[in-house]
Short mmCIF file of C-alpha atoms in Angstrom, two decimals:
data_model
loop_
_atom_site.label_atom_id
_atom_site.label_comp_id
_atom_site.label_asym_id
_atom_site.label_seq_id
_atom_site.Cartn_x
_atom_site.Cartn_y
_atom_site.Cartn_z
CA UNK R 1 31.15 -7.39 3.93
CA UNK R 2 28.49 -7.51 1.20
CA UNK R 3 27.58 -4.30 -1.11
CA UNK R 4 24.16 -5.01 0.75
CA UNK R 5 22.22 -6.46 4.09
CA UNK R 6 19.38 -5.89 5.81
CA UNK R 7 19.33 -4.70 9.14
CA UNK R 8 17.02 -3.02 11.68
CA UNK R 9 18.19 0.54 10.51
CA UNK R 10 17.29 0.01 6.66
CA UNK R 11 13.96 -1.11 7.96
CA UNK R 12 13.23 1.56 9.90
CA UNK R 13 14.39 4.03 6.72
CA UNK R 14 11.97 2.05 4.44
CA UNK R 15 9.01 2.27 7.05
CA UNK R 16 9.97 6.29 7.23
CA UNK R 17 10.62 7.02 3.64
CA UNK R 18 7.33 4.99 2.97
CA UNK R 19 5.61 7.31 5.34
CA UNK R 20 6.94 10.35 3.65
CA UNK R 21 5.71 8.91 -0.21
CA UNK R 22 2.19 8.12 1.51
CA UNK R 23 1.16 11.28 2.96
CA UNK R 24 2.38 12.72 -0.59
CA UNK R 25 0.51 10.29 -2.33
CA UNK R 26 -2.47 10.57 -0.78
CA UNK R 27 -2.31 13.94 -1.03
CA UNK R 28 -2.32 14.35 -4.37
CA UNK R 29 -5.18 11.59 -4.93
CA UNK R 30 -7.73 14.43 -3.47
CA UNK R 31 -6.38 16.81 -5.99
CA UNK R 32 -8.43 16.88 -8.94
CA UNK R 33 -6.37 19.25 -10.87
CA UNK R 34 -3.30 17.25 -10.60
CA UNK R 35 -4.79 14.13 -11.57
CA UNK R 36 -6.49 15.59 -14.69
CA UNK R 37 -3.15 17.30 -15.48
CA UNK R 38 -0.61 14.06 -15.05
CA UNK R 39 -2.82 11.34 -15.24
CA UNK R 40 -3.68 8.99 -12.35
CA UNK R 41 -1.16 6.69 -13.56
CA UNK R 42 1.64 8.70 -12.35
CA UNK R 43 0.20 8.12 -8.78
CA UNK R 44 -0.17 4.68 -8.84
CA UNK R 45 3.57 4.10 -10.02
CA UNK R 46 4.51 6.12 -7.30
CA UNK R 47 2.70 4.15 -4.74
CA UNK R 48 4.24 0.72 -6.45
CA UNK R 49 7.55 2.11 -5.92
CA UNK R 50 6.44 3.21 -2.69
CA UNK R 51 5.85 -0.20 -1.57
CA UNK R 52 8.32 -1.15 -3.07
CA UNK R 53 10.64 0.65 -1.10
CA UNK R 54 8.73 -0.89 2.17
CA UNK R 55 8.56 -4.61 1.18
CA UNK R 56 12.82 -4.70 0.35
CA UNK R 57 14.34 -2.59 2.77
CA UNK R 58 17.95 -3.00 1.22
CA UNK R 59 21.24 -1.60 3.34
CA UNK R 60 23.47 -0.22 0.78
CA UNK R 61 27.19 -0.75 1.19
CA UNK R 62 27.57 2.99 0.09
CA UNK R 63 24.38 4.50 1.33
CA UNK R 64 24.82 7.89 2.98
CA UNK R 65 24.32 7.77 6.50
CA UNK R 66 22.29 10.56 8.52
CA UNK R 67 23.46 9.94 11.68
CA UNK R 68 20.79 9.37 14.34
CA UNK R 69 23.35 8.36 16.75
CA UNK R 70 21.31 10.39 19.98
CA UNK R 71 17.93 9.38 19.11
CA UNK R 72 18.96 5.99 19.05
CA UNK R 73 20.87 6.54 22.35
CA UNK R 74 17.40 7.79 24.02
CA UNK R 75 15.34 5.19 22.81
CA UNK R 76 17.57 2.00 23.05
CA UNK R 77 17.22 1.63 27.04
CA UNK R 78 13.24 1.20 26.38
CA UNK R 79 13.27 -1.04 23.64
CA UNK R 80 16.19 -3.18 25.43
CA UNK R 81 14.77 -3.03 28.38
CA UNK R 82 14.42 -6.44 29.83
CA UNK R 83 11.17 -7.50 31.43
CA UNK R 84 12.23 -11.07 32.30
CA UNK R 85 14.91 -13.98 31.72
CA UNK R 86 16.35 -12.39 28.44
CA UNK R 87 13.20 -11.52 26.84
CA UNK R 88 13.65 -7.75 26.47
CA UNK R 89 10.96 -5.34 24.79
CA UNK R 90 11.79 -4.97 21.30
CA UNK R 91 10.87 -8.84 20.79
CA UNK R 92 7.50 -8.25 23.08
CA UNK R 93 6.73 -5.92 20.32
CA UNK R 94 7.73 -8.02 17.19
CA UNK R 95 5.84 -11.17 18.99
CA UNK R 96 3.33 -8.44 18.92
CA UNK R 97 3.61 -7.24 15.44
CA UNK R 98 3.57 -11.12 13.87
CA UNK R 99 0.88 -11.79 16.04
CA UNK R 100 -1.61 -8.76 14.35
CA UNK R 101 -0.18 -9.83 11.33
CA UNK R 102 -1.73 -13.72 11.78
CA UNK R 103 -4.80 -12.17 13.35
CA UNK R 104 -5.52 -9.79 10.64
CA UNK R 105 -4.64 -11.73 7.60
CA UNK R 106 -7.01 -14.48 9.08
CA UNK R 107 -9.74 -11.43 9.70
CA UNK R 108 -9.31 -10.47 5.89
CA UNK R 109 -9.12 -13.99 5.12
CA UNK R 110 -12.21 -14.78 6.51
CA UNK R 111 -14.17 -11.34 5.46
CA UNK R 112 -13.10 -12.01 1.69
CA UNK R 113 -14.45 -15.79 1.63
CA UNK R 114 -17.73 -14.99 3.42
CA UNK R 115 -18.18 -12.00 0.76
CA UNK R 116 -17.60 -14.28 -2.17
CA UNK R 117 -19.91 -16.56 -0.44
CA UNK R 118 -22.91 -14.30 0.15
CA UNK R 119 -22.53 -13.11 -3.52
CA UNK R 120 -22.69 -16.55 -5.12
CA UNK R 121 -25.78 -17.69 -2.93
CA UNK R 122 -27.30 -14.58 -4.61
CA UNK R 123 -30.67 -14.91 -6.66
CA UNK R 124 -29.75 -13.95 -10.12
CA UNK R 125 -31.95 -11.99 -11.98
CA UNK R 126 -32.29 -13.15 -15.74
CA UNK R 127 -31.46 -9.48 -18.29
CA UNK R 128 -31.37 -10.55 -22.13
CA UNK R 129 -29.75 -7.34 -22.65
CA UNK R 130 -26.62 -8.10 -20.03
CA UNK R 131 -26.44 -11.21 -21.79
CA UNK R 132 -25.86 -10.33 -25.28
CA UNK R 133 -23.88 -7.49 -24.61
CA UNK R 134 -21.40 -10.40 -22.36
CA UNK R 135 -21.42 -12.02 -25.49
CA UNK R 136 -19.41 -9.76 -27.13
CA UNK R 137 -16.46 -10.52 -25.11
CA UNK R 138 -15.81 -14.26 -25.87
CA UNK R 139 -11.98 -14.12 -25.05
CA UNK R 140 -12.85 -14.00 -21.05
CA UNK R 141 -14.85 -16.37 -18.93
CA UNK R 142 -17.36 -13.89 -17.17
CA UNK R 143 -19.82 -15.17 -14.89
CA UNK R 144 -22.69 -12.59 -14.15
CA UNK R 145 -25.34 -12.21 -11.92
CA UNK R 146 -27.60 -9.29 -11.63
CA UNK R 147 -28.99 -8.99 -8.07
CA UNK R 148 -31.76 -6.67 -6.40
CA UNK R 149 -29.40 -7.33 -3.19
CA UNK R 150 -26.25 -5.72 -4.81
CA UNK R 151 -25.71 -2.04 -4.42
CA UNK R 152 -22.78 -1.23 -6.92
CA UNK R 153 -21.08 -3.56 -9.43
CA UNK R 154 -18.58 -5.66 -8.41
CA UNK R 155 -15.71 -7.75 -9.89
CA UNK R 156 -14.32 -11.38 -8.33
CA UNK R 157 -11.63 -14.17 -9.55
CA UNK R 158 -8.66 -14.95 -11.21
CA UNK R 159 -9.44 -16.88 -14.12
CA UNK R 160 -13.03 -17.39 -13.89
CA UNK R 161 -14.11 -14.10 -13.47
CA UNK R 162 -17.57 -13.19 -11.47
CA UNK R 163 -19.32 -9.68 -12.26
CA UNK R 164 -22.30 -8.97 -9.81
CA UNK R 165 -24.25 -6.19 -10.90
CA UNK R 166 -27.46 -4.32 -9.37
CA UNK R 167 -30.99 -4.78 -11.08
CA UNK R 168 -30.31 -0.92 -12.18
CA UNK R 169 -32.75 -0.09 -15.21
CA UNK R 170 -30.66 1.34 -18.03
CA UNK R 171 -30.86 1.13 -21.58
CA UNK R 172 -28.73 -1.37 -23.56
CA UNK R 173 -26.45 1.18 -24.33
CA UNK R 174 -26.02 2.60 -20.88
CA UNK R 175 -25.18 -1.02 -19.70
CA UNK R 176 -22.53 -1.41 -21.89
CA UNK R 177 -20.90 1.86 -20.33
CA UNK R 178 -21.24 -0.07 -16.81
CA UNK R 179 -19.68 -3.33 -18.17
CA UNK R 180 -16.97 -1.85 -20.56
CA UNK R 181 -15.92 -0.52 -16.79
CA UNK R 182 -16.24 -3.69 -15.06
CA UNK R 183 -14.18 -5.26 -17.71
CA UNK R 184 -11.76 -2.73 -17.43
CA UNK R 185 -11.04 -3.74 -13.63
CA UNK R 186 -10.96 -7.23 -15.38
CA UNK R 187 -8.03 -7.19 -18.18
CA UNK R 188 -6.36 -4.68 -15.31
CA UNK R 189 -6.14 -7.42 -12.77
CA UNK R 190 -7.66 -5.13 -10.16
CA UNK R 191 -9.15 -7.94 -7.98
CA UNK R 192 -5.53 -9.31 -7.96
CA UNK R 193 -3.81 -5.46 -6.79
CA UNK R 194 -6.55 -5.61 -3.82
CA UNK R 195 -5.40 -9.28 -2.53
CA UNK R 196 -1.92 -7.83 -2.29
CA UNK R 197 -2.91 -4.62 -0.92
CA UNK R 198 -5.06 -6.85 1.97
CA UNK R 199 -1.30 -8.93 2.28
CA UNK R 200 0.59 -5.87 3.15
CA UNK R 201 -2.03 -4.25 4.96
CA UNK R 202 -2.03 -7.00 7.04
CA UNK R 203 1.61 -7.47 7.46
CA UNK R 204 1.73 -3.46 8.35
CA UNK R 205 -1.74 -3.63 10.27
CA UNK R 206 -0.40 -1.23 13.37
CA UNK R 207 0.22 1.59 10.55
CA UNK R 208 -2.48 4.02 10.20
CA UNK R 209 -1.74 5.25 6.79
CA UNK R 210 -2.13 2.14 5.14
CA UNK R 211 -5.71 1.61 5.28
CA UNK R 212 -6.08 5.73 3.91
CA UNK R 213 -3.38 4.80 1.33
CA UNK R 214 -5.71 1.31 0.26
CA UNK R 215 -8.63 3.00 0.83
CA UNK R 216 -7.26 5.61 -1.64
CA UNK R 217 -5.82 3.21 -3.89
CA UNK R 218 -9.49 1.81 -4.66
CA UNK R 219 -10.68 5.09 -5.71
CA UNK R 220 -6.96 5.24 -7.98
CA UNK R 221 -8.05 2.32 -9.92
CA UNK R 222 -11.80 3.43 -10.87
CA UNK R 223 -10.37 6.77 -11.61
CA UNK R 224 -7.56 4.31 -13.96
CA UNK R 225 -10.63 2.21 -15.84
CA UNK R 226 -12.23 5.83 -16.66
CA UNK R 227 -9.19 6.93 -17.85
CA UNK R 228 -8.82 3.50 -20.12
CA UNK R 229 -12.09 4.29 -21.21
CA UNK R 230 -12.30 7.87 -22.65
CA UNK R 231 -9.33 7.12 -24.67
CA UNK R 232 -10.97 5.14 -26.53
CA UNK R 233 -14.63 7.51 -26.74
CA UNK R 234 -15.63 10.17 -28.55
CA UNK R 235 -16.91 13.52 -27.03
CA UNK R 236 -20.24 12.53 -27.79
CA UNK R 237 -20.05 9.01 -25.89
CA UNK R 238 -18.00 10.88 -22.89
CA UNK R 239 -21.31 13.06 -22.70
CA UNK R 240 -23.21 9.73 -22.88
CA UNK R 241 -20.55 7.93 -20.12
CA UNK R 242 -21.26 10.87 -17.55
CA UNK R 243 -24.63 10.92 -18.02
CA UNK R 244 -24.67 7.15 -17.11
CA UNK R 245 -23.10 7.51 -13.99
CA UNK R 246 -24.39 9.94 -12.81
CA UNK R 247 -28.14 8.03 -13.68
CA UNK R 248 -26.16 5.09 -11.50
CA UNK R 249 -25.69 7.22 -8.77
CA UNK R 250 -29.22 8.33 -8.61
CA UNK R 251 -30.70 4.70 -8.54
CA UNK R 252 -28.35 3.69 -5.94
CA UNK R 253 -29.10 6.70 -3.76
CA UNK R 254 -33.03 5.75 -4.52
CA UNK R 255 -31.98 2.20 -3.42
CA UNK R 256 -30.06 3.03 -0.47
CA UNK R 257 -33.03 5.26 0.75
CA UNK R 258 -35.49 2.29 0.88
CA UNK R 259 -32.91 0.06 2.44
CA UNK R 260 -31.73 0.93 5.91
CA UNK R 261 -29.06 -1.80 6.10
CA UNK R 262 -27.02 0.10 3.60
CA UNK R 263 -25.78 3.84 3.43
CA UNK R 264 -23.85 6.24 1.00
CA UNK R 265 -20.90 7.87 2.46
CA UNK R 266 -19.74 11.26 1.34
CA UNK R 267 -16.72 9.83 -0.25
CA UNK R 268 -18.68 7.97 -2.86
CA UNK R 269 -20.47 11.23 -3.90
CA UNK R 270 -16.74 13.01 -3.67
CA UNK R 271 -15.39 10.23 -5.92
CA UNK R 272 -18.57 10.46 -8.31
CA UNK R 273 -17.50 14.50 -8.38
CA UNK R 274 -14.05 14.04 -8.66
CA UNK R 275 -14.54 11.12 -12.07
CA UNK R 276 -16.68 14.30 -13.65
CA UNK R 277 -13.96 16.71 -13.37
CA UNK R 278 -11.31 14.70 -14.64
CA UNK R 279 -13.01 13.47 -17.76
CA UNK R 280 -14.24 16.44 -18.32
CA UNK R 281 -10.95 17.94 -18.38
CA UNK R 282 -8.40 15.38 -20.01
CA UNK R 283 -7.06 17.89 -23.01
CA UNK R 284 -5.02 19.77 -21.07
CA UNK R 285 -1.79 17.30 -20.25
CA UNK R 286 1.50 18.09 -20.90
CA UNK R 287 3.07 15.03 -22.13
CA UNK R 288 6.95 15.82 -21.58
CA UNK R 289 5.88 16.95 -18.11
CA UNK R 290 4.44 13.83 -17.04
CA UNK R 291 7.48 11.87 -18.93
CA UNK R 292 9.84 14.42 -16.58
CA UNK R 293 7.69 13.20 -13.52
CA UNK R 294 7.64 9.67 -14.08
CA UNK R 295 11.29 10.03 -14.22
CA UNK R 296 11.35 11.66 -11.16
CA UNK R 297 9.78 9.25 -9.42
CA UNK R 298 11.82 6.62 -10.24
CA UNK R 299 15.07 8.74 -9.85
CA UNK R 300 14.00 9.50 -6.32
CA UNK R 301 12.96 5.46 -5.63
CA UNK R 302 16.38 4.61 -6.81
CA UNK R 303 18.31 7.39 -4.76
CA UNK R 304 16.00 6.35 -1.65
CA UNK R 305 18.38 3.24 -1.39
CA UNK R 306 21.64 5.47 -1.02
CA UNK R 307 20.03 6.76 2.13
CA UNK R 308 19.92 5.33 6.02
CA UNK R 309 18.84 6.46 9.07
CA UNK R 310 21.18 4.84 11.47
CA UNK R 311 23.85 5.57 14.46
CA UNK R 312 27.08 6.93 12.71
CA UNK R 313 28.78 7.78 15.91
CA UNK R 314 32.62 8.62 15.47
CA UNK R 315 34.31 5.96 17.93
CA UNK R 316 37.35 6.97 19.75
CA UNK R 317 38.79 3.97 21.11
CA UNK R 318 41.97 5.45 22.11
CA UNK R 319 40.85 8.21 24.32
CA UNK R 320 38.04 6.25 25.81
CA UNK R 321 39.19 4.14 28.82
CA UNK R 322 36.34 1.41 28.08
CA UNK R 323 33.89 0.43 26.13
CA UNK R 324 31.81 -2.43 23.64
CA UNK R 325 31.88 -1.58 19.83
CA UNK R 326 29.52 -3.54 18.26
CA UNK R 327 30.53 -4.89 14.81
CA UNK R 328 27.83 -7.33 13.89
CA UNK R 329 24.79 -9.24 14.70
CA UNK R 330 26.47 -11.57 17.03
CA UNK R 331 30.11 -9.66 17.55
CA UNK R 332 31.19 -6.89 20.22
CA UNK R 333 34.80 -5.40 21.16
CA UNK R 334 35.83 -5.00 24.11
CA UNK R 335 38.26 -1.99 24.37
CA UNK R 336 40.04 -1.11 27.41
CA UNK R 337 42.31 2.08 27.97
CA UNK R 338 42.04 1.93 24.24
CA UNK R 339 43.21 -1.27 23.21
CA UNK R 340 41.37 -4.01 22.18
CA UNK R 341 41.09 -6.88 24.51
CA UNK R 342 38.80 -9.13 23.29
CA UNK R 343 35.58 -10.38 21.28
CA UNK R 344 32.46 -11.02 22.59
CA UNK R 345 28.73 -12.22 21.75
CA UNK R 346 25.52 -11.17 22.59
CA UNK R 347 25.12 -13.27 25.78
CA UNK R 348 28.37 -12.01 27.02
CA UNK R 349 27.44 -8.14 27.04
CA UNK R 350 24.62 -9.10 29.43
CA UNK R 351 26.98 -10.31 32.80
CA UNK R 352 27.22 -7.64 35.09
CA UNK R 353 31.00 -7.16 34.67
CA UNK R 354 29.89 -5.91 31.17
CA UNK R 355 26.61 -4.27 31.33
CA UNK R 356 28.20 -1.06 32.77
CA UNK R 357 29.72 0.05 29.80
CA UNK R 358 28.51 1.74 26.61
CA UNK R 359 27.95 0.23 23.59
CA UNK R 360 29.00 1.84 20.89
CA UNK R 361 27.68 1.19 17.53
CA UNK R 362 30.21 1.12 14.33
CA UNK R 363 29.86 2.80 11.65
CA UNK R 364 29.99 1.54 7.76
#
């Protein structure tokens, strides 16, 4: 045997332990305090290790087992339960499972192309000021057009990038706030961290906390370029930042007013809130703390992998007149009066002369 495998119990320990992070994570996201007192940062390296965890769900030779042995007992007759030929539940419900996983990564497919399409038949609107302010940054290949039809700024593309911004009226200065954020998202490959968060959302599309943990995870990364940015101000240009978005906000509530296709959900105004608070209160972090945190977090992803949820059933094949122990994938043993009598497979444990007894799974 192999220090490691994969099996259907260290998947079901990833998806749980997962769970567990999320509810934590998200948690936390809606705590200002927290945030201004660790840094956002220490949230999203929790949630990469948090997928992490989910995307290799790694068996451990020498994983501790917490034996689920009568859960598993209760639920097994469902999820074996054959509904015709030998085509038994459990793989109605994978078939299931890839099948949402095809439909919704064509659905967010499909969304993210017709997006990128509306946005590039926009009518740009020609600002001098945008212009020479984008021509400060001749290391990146920025594409910009400023629309009357765009409600916030937004950021698409890998190596060419696109920056759509709204025909906002702000002063040169103020529009160098909004693009030094833009940019931000930019040299942080955020347009790249929200195609993979639309891949695994997709492959996990029947689990309700991952579109609360993505939506979350946007507000994570503009709380991240804010963050970037005030390192680098002065008080005085904080005061000026703030000022700007909240200006921002006003113009696209003004906007949003006039135009009944598009509305402003409390969230934004709780996000707009939450961005004040923080920056207004970033003097106050303990830097060993955080250190002791990080290192928490990646003590606890590592001893995550010593754990399993799986039958651990003590088998007593010597007092037990008959039964199937099942060893592997594809390998059962048949005991009788307590001695072995022979192998079988996975076809074999279906005849009737075998389908009476219990099968027992072994444990590591």
């Amino acid at each position: 045997m192999g220090h490691f495998n994969v099996s259907i119990f260290s998947i079901f320990s990833s998806l749980i332990l997962f769970n567990i992070a999320t509810i934590i994570i998200i948690a936390k996201r809606k705590n200002t305090t927290f945030i201004a007192k660790y840094s956002v940062n220490l949230l999203l390296i929790s949630t990469l290790l948090a997928f992490l965890r989910l995307l290799f769900p790694i068996d451990l030779y020498y994983a501790k087992i917490i034996d689920i042995h009568k859960i598993y007992r209760f639920f097994k007759p469902f999820f074996t339960l054959q509904l015709f030929n030998d085509f038994a539940l459990y793989q109605l419900l994978l078939f299931i499972w890839l099948l949402g996983f095809l439909l919704f990564g064509f659905y967010y497919l499909f969304i993210s192309l017709f997006e990128i399409h509306k946005l590039n038949k926009l009518e740009s609107i020609n600002l001098p000021v945008i212009e020479n302010l984008i021509s400060q940054y001749p290391n990146r290949k920025i594409i910009i057009k400023v629309s009357t039809t765009v409600d916030i700024p937004k950021v698409w593309g890998f190596r060419a990038c696109h920056l759509y911004v709204p025909d906002f009226s702000l002063s040169s200065e103020e529009w160098k706030f909004i693009l030094e954020h833009e940019i931000e998202h930019i040299k942080l490959h955020d347009t790249f961290i929200k195609v993979l968060l639309l891949l695994v959302s997709a492959i996990f599309w029947w689990n309700p906390l991952m579109y609360i943990l993505r939506k979350d995870i946007d507000q994570m990364l503009e709380l991240r370029c804010d963050a970037k940015l005030i390192e680098r101000y002065s008080k005085q240009q904080q005061t000026y930042y703030l000022e700007t978005l909240l200006k921002v906000l006003k113009q696209k509530r003004a906007s949003i007013i006039s135009n009944s296709h598009n509305y402003m959900t409390d969230s934004a105004y709780s996000l707009t809130r939450q961005r004040f608070e923080i920056i207004l209160d970033n003097n106050h972090r303990n830097k060993k703390l955080i250190f002791c945190y990080y290192a928490l977090s990646i003590l606890l992803f590592i001893a995550s992998y010593f754990i399993i949820l799986q039958p651990a059933k003590t088998v007593d094949t010597i007092n037990t007149p008959t039964l199937i122990l099942h060893v592997s994938d594809d390998q059962y043993e048949l005991y009788v009066n307590g001695k072995f009598s022979k192998t079988l497979n996975s076809t074999d444990i279906k005849k009737p002369q075998y389908s009476k007894y219990e099968i027992i799974e072994r444990s590591q």
